[in-house]
Protein backbone atom coordinates (compact mmCIF):
# COMPACT_ATOMS: atom_id res chain seq x y z
CA UNK A 1 0.00 0.00 0.00
CA UNK A 2 1.27 3.47 -0.86
CA UNK A 3 1.74 6.14 1.76
CA UNK A 4 -0.11 9.43 1.15
CA UNK A 5 3.15 10.94 -0.13
CA UNK A 6 3.56 8.10 -2.63
CA UNK A 7 0.01 8.23 -3.95
CA UNK A 8 -0.18 9.29 -7.55
CA UNK A 9 -3.15 10.01 -9.71
CA UNK A 10 -3.67 8.16 -12.93
CA UNK A 11 -5.13 9.75 -16.00
CA UNK A 12 -7.96 7.58 -17.29
CA UNK A 13 -9.13 8.32 -20.84
CA UNK A 14 -12.88 8.79 -21.11
CA UNK A 15 -15.19 9.08 -24.12
CA UNK A 16 -17.34 12.11 -23.31
CA UNK A 17 -16.76 15.28 -21.34
CA UNK A 18 -18.62 15.43 -18.05
CA UNK A 19 -18.30 17.36 -14.80
CA UNK A 20 -14.94 16.41 -13.31
CA UNK A 21 -13.32 15.74 -16.69
CA UNK A 22 -9.99 17.30 -17.56
CA UNK A 23 -9.85 18.39 -21.18
CA UNK A 24 -7.07 19.51 -23.49
CA UNK A 25 -8.34 21.97 -26.08
CA UNK A 26 -6.56 23.83 -28.86
CA UNK A 27 -7.54 27.31 -29.97
CA UNK A 28 -7.30 28.48 -33.58
CA UNK A 29 -4.13 30.38 -32.59
CA UNK A 30 -2.45 27.03 -31.90
CA UNK A 31 -2.42 27.56 -28.13
CA UNK A 32 -3.40 24.43 -26.21
CA UNK A 33 -4.69 24.47 -22.63
CA UNK A 34 -5.72 21.80 -20.17
CA UNK A 35 -8.77 22.63 -18.06
CA UNK A 36 -11.06 20.82 -15.64
CA UNK A 37 -14.85 21.15 -15.77
CA UNK A 38 -16.43 21.59 -12.31
CA UNK A 39 -19.65 22.63 -10.61
CA UNK A 40 -20.18 26.41 -10.69
CA UNK A 41 -19.23 26.94 -7.04
CA UNK A 42 -15.74 25.39 -7.41
CA UNK A 43 -14.32 27.49 -10.26
CA UNK A 44 -10.79 28.88 -10.34
CA UNK A 45 -10.13 30.43 -13.76
CA UNK A 46 -6.52 31.26 -12.80
CA UNK A 47 -5.83 27.51 -12.58
CA UNK A 48 -8.06 26.61 -15.55
CA UNK A 49 -10.77 25.09 -13.39
CA UNK A 50 -13.90 26.20 -15.23
CA UNK A 51 -17.58 26.08 -14.45
CA UNK A 52 -19.95 23.77 -16.26
CA UNK A 53 -22.13 26.90 -16.50
CA UNK A 54 -19.49 29.00 -18.31
CA UNK A 55 -19.72 29.43 -22.09
CA UNK A 56 -16.77 27.07 -22.67
CA UNK A 57 -17.96 24.59 -20.04
CA UNK A 58 -21.45 24.42 -21.57
CA UNK A 59 -20.00 23.98 -25.07
CA UNK A 60 -17.72 21.12 -23.96
CA UNK A 61 -20.14 19.00 -21.90
CA UNK A 62 -21.07 15.78 -23.70
CA UNK A 63 -18.53 16.24 -26.50
CA UNK A 64 -15.76 13.81 -27.55
CA UNK A 65 -12.08 14.04 -28.42
CA UNK A 66 -11.80 15.15 -32.05
CA UNK A 67 -14.90 17.35 -31.87
CA UNK A 68 -14.75 21.07 -32.59
CA UNK A 69 -16.93 23.42 -30.56
CA UNK A 70 -17.73 27.10 -30.90
CA UNK A 71 -18.71 29.20 -27.91
CA UNK A 72 -19.43 32.90 -27.57
CA UNK A 73 -17.94 35.43 -25.15
CA UNK A 74 -18.87 39.12 -25.40
CA UNK A 75 -20.31 38.60 -28.90
CA UNK A 76 -17.07 36.96 -30.12
CA UNK A 77 -17.25 33.40 -31.43
CA UNK A 78 -14.33 31.26 -30.28
CA UNK A 79 -13.56 27.87 -31.81
CA UNK A 80 -11.64 25.13 -30.01
CA UNK A 81 -10.71 21.59 -30.99
CA UNK A 82 -10.97 18.92 -28.29
CA UNK A 83 -7.66 17.07 -28.22
CA UNK A 84 -7.90 14.80 -25.18
CA UNK A 85 -10.35 13.97 -22.38
CA UNK A 86 -9.47 12.19 -19.17
CA UNK A 87 -10.44 11.79 -15.54
CA UNK A 88 -7.94 11.59 -12.71
CA UNK A 89 -8.26 8.58 -10.42
CA UNK A 90 -6.20 7.94 -7.29
mmCIF file of C-alpha atoms in Angstrom:
data_model
loop_
_atom_site.group_PDB
_atom_site.id
_atom_site.type_symbol
_atom_site.label_atom_id
_atom_site.label_comp_id
_atom_site.label_asym_id
_atom_site.label_seq_id
_atom_site.Cartn_x
_atom_site.Cartn_y
_atom_site.Cartn_z
ATOM 1 C CA UNK A 1 0.000 0.000 0.000
ATOM 2 C CA UNK A 2 1.266 3.467 -0.862
ATOM 3 C CA UNK A 3 1.742 6.143 1.761
ATOM 4 C CA UNK A 4 -0.111 9.427 1.149
ATOM 5 C CA UNK A 5 3.147 10.938 -0.126
ATOM 6 C CA UNK A 6 3.562 8.104 -2.634
ATOM 7 C CA UNK A 7 0.010 8.226 -3.951
ATOM 8 C CA UNK A 8 -0.180 9.291 -7.553
ATOM 9 C CA UNK A 9 -3.145 10.008 -9.714
ATOM 10 C CA UNK A 10 -3.671 8.162 -12.933
ATOM 11 C CA UNK A 11 -5.131 9.750 -16.002
ATOM 12 C CA UNK A 12 -7.955 7.576 -17.286
ATOM 13 C CA UNK A 13 -9.128 8.321 -20.842
ATOM 14 C CA UNK A 14 -12.883 8.795 -21.115
ATOM 15 C CA UNK A 15 -15.193 9.082 -24.123
ATOM 16 C CA UNK A 16 -17.338 12.114 -23.312
ATOM 17 C CA UNK A 17 -16.758 15.277 -21.342
ATOM 18 C CA UNK A 18 -18.622 15.426 -18.045
ATOM 19 C CA UNK A 19 -18.305 17.356 -14.797
ATOM 20 C CA UNK A 20 -14.938 16.405 -13.313
ATOM 21 C CA UNK A 21 -13.320 15.735 -16.693
ATOM 22 C CA UNK A 22 -9.988 17.296 -17.559
ATOM 23 C CA UNK A 23 -9.848 18.390 -21.180
ATOM 24 C CA UNK A 24 -7.066 19.507 -23.487
ATOM 25 C CA UNK A 25 -8.344 21.969 -26.079
ATOM 26 C CA UNK A 26 -6.564 23.830 -28.862
ATOM 27 C CA UNK A 27 -7.542 27.305 -29.968
ATOM 28 C CA UNK A 28 -7.297 28.480 -33.581
ATOM 29 C CA UNK A 29 -4.127 30.383 -32.593
ATOM 30 C CA UNK A 30 -2.450 27.030 -31.903
ATOM 31 C CA UNK A 31 -2.423 27.557 -28.134
ATOM 32 C CA UNK A 32 -3.401 24.431 -26.206
ATOM 33 C CA UNK A 33 -4.689 24.473 -22.631
ATOM 34 C CA UNK A 34 -5.723 21.800 -20.173
ATOM 35 C CA UNK A 35 -8.768 22.634 -18.057
ATOM 36 C CA UNK A 36 -11.056 20.817 -15.645
ATOM 37 C CA UNK A 37 -14.855 21.147 -15.772
ATOM 38 C CA UNK A 38 -16.425 21.588 -12.314
ATOM 39 C CA UNK A 39 -19.654 22.632 -10.612
ATOM 40 C CA UNK A 40 -20.181 26.409 -10.690
ATOM 41 C CA UNK A 41 -19.227 26.942 -7.041
ATOM 42 C CA UNK A 42 -15.743 25.390 -7.414
ATOM 43 C CA UNK A 43 -14.323 27.494 -10.256
ATOM 44 C CA UNK A 44 -10.790 28.884 -10.337
ATOM 45 C CA UNK A 45 -10.126 30.429 -13.764
ATOM 46 C CA UNK A 46 -6.516 31.261 -12.797
ATOM 47 C CA UNK A 47 -5.831 27.509 -12.579
ATOM 48 C CA UNK A 48 -8.058 26.606 -15.550
ATOM 49 C CA UNK A 49 -10.770 25.089 -13.387
ATOM 50 C CA UNK A 50 -13.895 26.201 -15.226
ATOM 51 C CA UNK A 51 -17.577 26.076 -14.450
ATOM 52 C CA UNK A 52 -19.946 23.765 -16.263
ATOM 53 C CA UNK A 53 -22.135 26.904 -16.503
ATOM 54 C CA UNK A 54 -19.488 29.003 -18.311
ATOM 55 C CA UNK A 55 -19.724 29.434 -22.093
ATOM 56 C CA UNK A 56 -16.771 27.071 -22.667
ATOM 57 C CA UNK A 57 -17.962 24.595 -20.041
ATOM 58 C CA UNK A 58 -21.449 24.424 -21.566
ATOM 59 C CA UNK A 59 -20.002 23.976 -25.066
ATOM 60 C CA UNK A 60 -17.717 21.121 -23.962
ATOM 61 C CA UNK A 61 -20.136 19.000 -21.904
ATOM 62 C CA UNK A 62 -21.071 15.784 -23.698
ATOM 63 C CA UNK A 63 -18.529 16.235 -26.501
ATOM 64 C CA UNK A 64 -15.764 13.808 -27.552
ATOM 65 C CA UNK A 65 -12.082 14.044 -28.422
ATOM 66 C CA UNK A 66 -11.795 15.146 -32.046
ATOM 67 C CA UNK A 67 -14.903 17.350 -31.866
ATOM 68 C CA UNK A 68 -14.748 21.070 -32.588
ATOM 69 C CA UNK A 69 -16.928 23.423 -30.565
ATOM 70 C CA UNK A 70 -17.733 27.097 -30.904
ATOM 71 C CA UNK A 71 -18.705 29.198 -27.911
ATOM 72 C CA UNK A 72 -19.427 32.904 -27.568
ATOM 73 C CA UNK A 73 -17.943 35.434 -25.145
ATOM 74 C CA UNK A 74 -18.868 39.123 -25.399
ATOM 75 C CA UNK A 75 -20.307 38.602 -28.902
ATOM 76 C CA UNK A 76 -17.066 36.963 -30.117
ATOM 77 C CA UNK A 77 -17.251 33.399 -31.429
ATOM 78 C CA UNK A 78 -14.327 31.258 -30.277
ATOM 79 C CA UNK A 79 -13.560 27.871 -31.810
ATOM 80 C CA UNK A 80 -11.635 25.126 -30.014
ATOM 81 C CA UNK A 81 -10.708 21.589 -30.988
ATOM 82 C CA UNK A 82 -10.968 18.922 -28.295
ATOM 83 C CA UNK A 83 -7.658 17.073 -28.221
ATOM 84 C CA UNK A 84 -7.902 14.798 -25.179
ATOM 85 C CA UNK A 85 -10.347 13.968 -22.379
ATOM 86 C CA UNK A 86 -9.472 12.189 -19.168
ATOM 87 C CA UNK A 87 -10.436 11.789 -15.539
ATOM 88 C CA UNK A 88 -7.937 11.593 -12.710
ATOM 89 C CA UNK A 89 -8.262 8.584 -10.422
ATOM 90 C CA UNK A 90 -6.198 7.938 -7.290
#
